[in-house]
PDB file of C-alpha atoms in Angstrom:
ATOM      1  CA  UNK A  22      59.382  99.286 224.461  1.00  0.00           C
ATOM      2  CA  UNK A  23      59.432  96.104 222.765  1.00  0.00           C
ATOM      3  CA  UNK A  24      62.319  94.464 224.887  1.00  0.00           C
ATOM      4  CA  UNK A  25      60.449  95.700 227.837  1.00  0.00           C
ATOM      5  CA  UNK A  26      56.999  93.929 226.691  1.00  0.00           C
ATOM      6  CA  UNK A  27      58.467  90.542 225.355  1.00  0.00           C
ATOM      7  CA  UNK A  28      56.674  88.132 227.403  1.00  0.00           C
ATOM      8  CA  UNK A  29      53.437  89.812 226.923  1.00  0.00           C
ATOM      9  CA  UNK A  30      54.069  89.666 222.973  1.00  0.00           C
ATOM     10  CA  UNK A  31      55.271  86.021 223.611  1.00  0.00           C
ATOM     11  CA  UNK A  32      51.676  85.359 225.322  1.00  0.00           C
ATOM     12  CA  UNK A  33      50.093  87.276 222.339  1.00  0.00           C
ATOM     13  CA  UNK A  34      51.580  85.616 219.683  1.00  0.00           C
ATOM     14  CA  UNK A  35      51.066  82.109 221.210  1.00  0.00           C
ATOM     15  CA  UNK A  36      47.295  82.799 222.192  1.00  0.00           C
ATOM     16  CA  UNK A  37      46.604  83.929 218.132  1.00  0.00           C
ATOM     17  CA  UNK A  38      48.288  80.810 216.754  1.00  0.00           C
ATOM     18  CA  UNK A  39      45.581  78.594 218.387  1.00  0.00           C
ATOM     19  CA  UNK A  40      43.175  81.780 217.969  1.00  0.00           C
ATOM     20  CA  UNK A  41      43.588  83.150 214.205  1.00  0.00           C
ATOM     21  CA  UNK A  42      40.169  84.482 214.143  1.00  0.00           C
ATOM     22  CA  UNK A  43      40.433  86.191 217.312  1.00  0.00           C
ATOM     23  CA  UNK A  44      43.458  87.663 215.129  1.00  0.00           C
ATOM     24  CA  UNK A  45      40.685  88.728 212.269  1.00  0.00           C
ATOM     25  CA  UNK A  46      38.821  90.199 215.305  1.00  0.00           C
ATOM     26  CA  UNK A  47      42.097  92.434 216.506  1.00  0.00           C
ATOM     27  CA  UNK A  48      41.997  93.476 213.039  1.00  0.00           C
ATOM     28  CA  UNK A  49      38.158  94.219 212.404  1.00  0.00           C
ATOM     29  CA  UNK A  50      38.578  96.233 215.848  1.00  0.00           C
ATOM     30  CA  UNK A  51      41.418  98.703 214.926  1.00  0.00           C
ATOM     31  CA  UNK A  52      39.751  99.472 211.618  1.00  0.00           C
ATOM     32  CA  UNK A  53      36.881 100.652 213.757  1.00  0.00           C
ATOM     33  CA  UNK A  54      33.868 101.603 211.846  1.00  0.00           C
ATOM     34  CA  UNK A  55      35.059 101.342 208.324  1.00  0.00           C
ATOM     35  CA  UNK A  56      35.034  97.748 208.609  1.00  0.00           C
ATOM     36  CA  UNK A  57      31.545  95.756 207.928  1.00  0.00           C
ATOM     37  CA  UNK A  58      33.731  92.308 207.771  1.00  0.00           C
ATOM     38  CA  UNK A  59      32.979  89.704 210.787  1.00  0.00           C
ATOM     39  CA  UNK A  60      33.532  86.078 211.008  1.00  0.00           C
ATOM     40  CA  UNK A  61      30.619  83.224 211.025  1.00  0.00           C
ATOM     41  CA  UNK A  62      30.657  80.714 213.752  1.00  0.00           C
ATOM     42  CA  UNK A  63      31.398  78.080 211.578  1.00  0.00           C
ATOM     43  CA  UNK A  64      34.184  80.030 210.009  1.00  0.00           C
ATOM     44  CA  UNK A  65      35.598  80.519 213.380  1.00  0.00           C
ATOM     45  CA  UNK A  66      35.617  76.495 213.713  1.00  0.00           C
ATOM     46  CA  UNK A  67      37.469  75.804 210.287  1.00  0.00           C
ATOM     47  CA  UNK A  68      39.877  78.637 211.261  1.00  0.00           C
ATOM     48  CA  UNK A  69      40.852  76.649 214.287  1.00  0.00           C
ATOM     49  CA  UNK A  70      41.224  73.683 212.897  1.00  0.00           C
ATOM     50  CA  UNK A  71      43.680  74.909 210.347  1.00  0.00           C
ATOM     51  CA  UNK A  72      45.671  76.816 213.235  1.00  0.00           C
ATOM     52  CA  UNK A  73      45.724  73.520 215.249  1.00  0.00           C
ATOM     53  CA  UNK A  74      46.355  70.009 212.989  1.00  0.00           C
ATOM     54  CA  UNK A  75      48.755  69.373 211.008  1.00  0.00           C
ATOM     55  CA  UNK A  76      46.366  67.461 207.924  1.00  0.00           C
ATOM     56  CA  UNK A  77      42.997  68.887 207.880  1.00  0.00           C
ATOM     57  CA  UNK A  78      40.332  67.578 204.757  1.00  0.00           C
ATOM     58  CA  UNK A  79      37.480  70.066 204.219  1.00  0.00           C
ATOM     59  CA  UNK A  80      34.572  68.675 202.353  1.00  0.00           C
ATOM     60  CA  UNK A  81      31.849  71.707 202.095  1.00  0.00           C
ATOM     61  CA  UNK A  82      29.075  72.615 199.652  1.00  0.00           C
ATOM     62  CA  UNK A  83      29.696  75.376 197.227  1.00  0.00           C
ATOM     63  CA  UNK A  84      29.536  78.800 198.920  1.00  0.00           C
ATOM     64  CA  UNK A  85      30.284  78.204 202.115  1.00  0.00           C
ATOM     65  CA  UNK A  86      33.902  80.019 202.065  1.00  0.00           C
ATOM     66  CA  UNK A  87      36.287  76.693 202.050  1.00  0.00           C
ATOM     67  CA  UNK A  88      38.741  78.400 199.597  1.00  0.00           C
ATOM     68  CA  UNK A  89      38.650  81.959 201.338  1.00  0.00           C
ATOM     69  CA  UNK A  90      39.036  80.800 204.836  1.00  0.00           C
ATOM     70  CA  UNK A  91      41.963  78.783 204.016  1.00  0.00           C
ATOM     71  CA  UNK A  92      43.451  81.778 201.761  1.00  0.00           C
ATOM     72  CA  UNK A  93      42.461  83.749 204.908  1.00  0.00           C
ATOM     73  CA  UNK A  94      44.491  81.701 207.299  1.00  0.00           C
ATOM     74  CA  UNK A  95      47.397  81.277 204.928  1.00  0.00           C
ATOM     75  CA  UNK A  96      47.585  84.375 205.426  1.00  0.00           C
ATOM     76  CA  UNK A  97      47.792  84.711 209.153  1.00  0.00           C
ATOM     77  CA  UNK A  98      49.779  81.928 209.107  1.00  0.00           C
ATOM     78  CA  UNK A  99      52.853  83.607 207.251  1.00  0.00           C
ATOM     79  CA  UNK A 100      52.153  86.534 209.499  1.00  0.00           C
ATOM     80  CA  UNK A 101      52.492  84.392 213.166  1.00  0.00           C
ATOM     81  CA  UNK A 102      55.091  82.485 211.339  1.00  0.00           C
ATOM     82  CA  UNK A 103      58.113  84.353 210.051  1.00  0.00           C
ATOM     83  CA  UNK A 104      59.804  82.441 207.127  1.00  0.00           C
ATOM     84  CA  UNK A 105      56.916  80.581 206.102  1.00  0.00           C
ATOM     85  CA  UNK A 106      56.442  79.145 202.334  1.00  0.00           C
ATOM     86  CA  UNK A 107      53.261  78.085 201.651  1.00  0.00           C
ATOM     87  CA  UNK A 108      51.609  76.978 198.406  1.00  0.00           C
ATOM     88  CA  UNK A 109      48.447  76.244 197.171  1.00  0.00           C
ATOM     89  CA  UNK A 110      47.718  73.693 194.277  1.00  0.00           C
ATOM     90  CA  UNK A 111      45.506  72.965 191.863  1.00  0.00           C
ATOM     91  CA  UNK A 112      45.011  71.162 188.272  1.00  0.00           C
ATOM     92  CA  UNK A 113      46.525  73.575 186.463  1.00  0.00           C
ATOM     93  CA  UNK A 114      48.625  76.792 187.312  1.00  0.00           C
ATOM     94  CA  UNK A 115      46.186  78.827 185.826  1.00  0.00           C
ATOM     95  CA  UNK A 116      43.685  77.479 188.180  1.00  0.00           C
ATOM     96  CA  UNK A 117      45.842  77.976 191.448  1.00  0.00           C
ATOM     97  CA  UNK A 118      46.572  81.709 190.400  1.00  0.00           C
ATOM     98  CA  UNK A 119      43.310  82.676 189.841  1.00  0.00           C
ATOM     99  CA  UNK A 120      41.925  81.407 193.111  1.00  0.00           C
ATOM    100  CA  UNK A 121      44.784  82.908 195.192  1.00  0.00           C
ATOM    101  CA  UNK A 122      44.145  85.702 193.234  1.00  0.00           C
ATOM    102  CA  UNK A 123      40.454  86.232 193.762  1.00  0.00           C
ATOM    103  CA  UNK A 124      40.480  85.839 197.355  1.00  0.00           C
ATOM    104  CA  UNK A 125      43.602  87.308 198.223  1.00  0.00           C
ATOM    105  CA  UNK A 126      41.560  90.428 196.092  1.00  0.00           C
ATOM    106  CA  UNK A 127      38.630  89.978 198.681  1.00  0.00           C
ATOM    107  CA  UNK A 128      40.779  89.470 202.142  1.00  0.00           C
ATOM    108  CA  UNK A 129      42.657  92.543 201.333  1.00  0.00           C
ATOM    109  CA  UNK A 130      39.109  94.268 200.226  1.00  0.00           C
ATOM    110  CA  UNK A 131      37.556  93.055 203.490  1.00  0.00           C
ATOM    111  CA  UNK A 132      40.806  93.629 205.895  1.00  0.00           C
ATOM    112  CA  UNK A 133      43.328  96.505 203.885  1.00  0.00           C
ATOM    113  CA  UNK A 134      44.585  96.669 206.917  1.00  0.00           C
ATOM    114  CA  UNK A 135      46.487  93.563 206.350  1.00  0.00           C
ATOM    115  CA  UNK A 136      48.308  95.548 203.225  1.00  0.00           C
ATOM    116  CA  UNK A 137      50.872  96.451 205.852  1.00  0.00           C
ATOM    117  CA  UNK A 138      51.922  92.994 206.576  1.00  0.00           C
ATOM    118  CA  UNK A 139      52.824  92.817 202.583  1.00  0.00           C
ATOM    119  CA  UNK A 140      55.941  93.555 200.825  1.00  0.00           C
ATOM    120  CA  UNK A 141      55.156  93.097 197.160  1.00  0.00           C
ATOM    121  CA  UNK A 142      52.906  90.950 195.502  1.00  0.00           C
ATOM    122  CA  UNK A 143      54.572  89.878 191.902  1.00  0.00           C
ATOM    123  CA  UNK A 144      52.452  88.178 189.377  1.00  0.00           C
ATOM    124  CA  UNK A 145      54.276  86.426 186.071  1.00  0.00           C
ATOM    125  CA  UNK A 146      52.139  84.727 183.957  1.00  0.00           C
ATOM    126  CA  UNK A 147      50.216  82.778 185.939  1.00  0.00           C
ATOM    127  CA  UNK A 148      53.028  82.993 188.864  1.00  0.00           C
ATOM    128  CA  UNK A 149      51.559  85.022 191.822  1.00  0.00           C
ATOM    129  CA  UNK A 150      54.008  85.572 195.138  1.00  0.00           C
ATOM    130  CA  UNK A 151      53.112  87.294 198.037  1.00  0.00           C
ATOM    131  CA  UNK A 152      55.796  88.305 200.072  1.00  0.00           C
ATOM    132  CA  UNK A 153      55.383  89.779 203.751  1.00  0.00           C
ATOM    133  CA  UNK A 154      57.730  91.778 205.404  1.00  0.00           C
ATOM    134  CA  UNK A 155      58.980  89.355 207.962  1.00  0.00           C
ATOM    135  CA  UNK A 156      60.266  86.657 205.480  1.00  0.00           C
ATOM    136  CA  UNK A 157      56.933  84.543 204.921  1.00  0.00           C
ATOM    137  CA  UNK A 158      56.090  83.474 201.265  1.00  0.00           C
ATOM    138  CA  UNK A 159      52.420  82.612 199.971  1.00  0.00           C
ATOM    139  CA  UNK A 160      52.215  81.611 195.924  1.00  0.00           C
ATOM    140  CA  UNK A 161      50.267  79.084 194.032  1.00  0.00           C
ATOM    141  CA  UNK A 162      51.596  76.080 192.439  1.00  0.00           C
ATOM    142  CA  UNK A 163      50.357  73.705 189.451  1.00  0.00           C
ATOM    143  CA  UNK A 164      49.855  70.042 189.888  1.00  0.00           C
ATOM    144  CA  UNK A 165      52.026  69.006 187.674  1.00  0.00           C
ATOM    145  CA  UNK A 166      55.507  67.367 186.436  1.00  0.00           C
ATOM    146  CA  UNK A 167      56.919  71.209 186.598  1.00  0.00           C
ATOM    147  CA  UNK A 168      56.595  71.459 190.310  1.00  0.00           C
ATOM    148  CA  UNK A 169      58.963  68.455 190.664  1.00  0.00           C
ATOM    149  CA  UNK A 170      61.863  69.985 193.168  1.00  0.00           C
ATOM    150  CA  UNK A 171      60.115  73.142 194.676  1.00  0.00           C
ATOM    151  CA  UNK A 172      60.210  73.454 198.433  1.00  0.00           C
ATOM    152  CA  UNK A 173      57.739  74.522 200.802  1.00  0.00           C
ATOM    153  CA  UNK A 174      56.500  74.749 204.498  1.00  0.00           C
ATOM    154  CA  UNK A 175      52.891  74.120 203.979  1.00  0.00           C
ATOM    155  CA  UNK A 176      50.375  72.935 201.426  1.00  0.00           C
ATOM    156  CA  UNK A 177      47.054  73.117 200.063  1.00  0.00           C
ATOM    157  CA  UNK A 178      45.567  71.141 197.811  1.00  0.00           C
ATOM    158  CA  UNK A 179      42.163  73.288 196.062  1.00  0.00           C
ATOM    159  CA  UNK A 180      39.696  70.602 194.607  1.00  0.00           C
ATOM    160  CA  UNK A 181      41.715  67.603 194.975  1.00  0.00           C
ATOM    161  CA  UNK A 182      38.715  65.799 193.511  1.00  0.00           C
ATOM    162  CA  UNK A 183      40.498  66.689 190.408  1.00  0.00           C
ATOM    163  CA  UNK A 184      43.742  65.760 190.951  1.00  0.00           C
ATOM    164  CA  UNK A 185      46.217  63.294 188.992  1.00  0.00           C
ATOM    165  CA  UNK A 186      47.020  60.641 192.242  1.00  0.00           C
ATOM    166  CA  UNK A 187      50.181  60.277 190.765  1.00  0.00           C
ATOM    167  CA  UNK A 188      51.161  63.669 190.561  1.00  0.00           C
ATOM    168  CA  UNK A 189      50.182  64.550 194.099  1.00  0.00           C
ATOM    169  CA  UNK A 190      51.862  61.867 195.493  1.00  0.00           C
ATOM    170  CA  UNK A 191      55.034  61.902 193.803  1.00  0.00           C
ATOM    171  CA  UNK A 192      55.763  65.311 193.025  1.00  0.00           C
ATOM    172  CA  UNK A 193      53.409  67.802 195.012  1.00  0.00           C
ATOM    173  CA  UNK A 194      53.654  66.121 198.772  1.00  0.00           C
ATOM    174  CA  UNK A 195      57.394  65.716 198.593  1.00  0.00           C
ATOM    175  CA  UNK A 196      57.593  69.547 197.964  1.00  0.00           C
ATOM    176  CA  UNK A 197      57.106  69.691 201.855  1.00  0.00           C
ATOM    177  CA  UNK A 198      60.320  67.916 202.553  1.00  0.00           C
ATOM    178  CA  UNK A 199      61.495  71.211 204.400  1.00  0.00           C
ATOM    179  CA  UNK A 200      60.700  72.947 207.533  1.00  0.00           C
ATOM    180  CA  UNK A 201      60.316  76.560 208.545  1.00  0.00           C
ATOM    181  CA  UNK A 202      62.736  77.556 210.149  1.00  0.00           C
ATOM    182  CA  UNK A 203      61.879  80.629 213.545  1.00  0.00           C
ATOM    183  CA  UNK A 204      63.404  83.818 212.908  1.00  0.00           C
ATOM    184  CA  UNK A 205      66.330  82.707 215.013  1.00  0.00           C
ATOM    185  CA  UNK A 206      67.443  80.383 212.261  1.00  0.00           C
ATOM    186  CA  UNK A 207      66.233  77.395 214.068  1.00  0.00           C
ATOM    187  CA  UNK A 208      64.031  74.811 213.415  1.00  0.00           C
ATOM    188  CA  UNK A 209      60.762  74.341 216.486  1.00  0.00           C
ATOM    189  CA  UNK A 210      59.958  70.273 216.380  1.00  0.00           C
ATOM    190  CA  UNK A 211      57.189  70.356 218.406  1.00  0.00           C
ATOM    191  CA  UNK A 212      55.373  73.327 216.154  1.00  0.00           C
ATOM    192  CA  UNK A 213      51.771  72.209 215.619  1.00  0.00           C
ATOM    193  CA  UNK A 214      51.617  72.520 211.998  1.00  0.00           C
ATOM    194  CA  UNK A 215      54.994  71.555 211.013  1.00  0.00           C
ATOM    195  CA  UNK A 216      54.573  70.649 206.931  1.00  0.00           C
ATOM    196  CA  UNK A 217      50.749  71.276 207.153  1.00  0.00           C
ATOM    197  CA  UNK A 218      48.786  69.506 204.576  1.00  0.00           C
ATOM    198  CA  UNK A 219      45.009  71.022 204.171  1.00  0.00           C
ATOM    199  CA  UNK A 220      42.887  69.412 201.477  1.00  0.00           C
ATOM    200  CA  UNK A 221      39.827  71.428 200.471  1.00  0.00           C
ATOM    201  CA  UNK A 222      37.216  70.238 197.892  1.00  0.00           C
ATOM    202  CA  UNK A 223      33.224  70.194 197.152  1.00  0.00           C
ATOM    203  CA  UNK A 224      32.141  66.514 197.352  1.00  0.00           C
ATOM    204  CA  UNK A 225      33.103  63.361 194.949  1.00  0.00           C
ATOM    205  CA  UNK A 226      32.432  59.684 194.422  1.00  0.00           C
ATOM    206  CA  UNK A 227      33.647  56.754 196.423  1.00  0.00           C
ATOM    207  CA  UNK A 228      36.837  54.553 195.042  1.00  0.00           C
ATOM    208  CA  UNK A 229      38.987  57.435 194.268  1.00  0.00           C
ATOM    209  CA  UNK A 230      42.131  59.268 195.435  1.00  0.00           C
ATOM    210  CA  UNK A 231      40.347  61.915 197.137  1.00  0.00           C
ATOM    211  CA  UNK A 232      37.740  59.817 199.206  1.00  0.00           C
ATOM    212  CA  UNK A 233      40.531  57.051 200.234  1.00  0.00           C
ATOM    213  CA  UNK A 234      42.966  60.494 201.406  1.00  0.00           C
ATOM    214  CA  UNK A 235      39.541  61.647 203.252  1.00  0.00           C
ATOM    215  CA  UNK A 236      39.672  58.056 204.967  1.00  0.00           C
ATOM    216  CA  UNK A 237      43.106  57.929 205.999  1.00  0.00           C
ATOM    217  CA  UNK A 238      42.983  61.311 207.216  1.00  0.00           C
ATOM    218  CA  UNK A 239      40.167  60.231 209.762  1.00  0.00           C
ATOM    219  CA  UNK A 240      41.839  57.412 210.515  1.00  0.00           C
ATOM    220  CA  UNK A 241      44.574  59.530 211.435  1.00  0.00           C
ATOM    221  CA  UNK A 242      42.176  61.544 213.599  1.00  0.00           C
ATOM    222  CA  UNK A 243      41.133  58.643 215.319  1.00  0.00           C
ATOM    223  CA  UNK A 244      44.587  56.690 216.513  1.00  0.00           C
ATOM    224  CA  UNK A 245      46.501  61.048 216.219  1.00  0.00           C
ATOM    225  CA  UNK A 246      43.638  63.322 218.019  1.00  0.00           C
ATOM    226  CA  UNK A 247      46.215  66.167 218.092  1.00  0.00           C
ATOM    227  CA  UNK A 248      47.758  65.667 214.243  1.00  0.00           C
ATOM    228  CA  UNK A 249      44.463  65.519 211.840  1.00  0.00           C
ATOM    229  CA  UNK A 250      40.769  66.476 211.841  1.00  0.00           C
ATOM    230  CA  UNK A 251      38.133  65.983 208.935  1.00  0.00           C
ATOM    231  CA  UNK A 252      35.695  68.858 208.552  1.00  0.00           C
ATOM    232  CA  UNK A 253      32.366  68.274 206.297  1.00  0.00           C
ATOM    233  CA  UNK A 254      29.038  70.505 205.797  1.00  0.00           C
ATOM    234  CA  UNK A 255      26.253  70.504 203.555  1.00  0.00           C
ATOM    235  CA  UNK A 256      24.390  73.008 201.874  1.00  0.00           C
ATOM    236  CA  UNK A 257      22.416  74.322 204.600  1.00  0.00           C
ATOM    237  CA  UNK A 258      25.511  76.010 206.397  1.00  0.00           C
ATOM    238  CA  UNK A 259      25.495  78.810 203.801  1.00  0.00           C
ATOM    239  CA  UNK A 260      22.003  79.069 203.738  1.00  0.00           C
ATOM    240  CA  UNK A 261      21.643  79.255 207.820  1.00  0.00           C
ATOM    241  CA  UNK A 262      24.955  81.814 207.323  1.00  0.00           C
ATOM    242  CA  UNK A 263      23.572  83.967 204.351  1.00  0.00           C
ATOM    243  CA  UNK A 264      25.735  83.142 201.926  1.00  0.00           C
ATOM    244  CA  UNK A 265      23.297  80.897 200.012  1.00  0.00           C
ATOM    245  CA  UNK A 266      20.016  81.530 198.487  1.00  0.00           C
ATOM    246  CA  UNK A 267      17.895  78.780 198.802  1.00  0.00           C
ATOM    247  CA  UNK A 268      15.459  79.098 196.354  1.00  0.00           C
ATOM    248  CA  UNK A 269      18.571  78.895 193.924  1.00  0.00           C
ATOM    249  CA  UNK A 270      19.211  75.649 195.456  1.00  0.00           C
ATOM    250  CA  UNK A 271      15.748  74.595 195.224  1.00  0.00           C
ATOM    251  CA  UNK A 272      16.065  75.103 191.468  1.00  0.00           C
TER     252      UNK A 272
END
């Protein structure tokens, strides 16, 4: 059945690849009603964005999702890409677990369906792997000297408002010195997000690592349309989506 349906798979896959959340929305559909999950417009923007550039820079407001949609789409990711690796750093390993942790906790809560795609997930100390069944890798990784030498596909870097500039630049960007290969065993050099970078924070101050990496990556937008994008929203996306309360803010 399979052989006899390639090309229409081949269309399928390609289509959700520039599409995740219409991916989300396959999901949310064959769970029928036991499912209350759906995606926000803006969500469906972000989601894009990651599927589509290479570096993307988020710069949103508390509570508007940053670190679940790009959990979420890590995700997807290692499922439309067999024999991914992707990591995603922070300070301190402790830090990086417990975010992939928490919303890994809540995708699987809001999709279970997406349990099948899973082999094991193995937690050591503050070491948490997810493995999927077709070869893809998803774990969370410390920005420090330790990492020095680890390999991956893809990157993100949680709160790099925080981050040591040395650090990320010598020792966590060079861990993307590899690239994924297909499930043939070969490597695709036109694939869109070949090494992906995706920097997610809340906002900082001028003059530092994070805001000059925020103006190189537009720069980058500007003279590369089709490598890098910068995202930004304030606080009134949450509110507008539900997610804030606004008296709360007020205070």
């Amino acid at each position: 059945m399979i052989e006899d349906n390639l090309e229409e798979y081949r269309k399928a896959i390609s289509f959700y690849r520039a599409y995740p959340d219409k991916l989300v929305d396959m999901y949310i559909q064959a769970m029928g009603d036991d499912c209350t999950f759906k995606l926000f417009a803006y969500q469906r923007v972000i989601l894009r964005a990651f599927a589509r550039y290479q570096e993307v820079f988020c710069t949103f407001s508390r509570g508007t999702s940053k670190s679940f949609l790009d959990d979420l789409w890590n995700f997807l990711e290692c499922i439309l890409y067999p024999n991914t690796k992707l990591a995603i750093a922070a300070t301190t390993k402790g830090q990086s677990a417990a975010i992939l942790e928490s919303k890994l906790s809540e995708i699987l809560g809001l999709l279970p369906i997406l349990r099948f795609e899973i082999r094991k997930i193995e937690k050591v100390k503050d070491q948490l792997t997810v493995y999927f069944k077709n070869g893809s890798q998803m774990s969370n990784l410390a920005a420090k000297q330790s990492s020095r030498g680890l390999r991956f596909t893809g990157l993100t870097l949680e709160e790099i408002i925080e981050g040591d500039p040395d650090i990320i630049q010598e020792v966590i960007l060079p861990t993307l010195a590899i690239s994924r290969r297909a499930a043939n065993g070969e490597y695709n050099k036109n694939e869109t997000i070949m090494q992906q970078r995706i920097y997610v924070t809340t906002a900082g101050y001028k003059d530092t690592y994070a805001y000059n990496t925020l103006i190189r990556t537009l720069l980058r937008q500007l003279t590369e349309n089709r490598k890098a994008i910068v995202l930004g929203g304030t606080y009134k996306i949450p509110i507008i989506a539900g997610l804030q309360n606004l008296d709360f803010i007020r205070q």
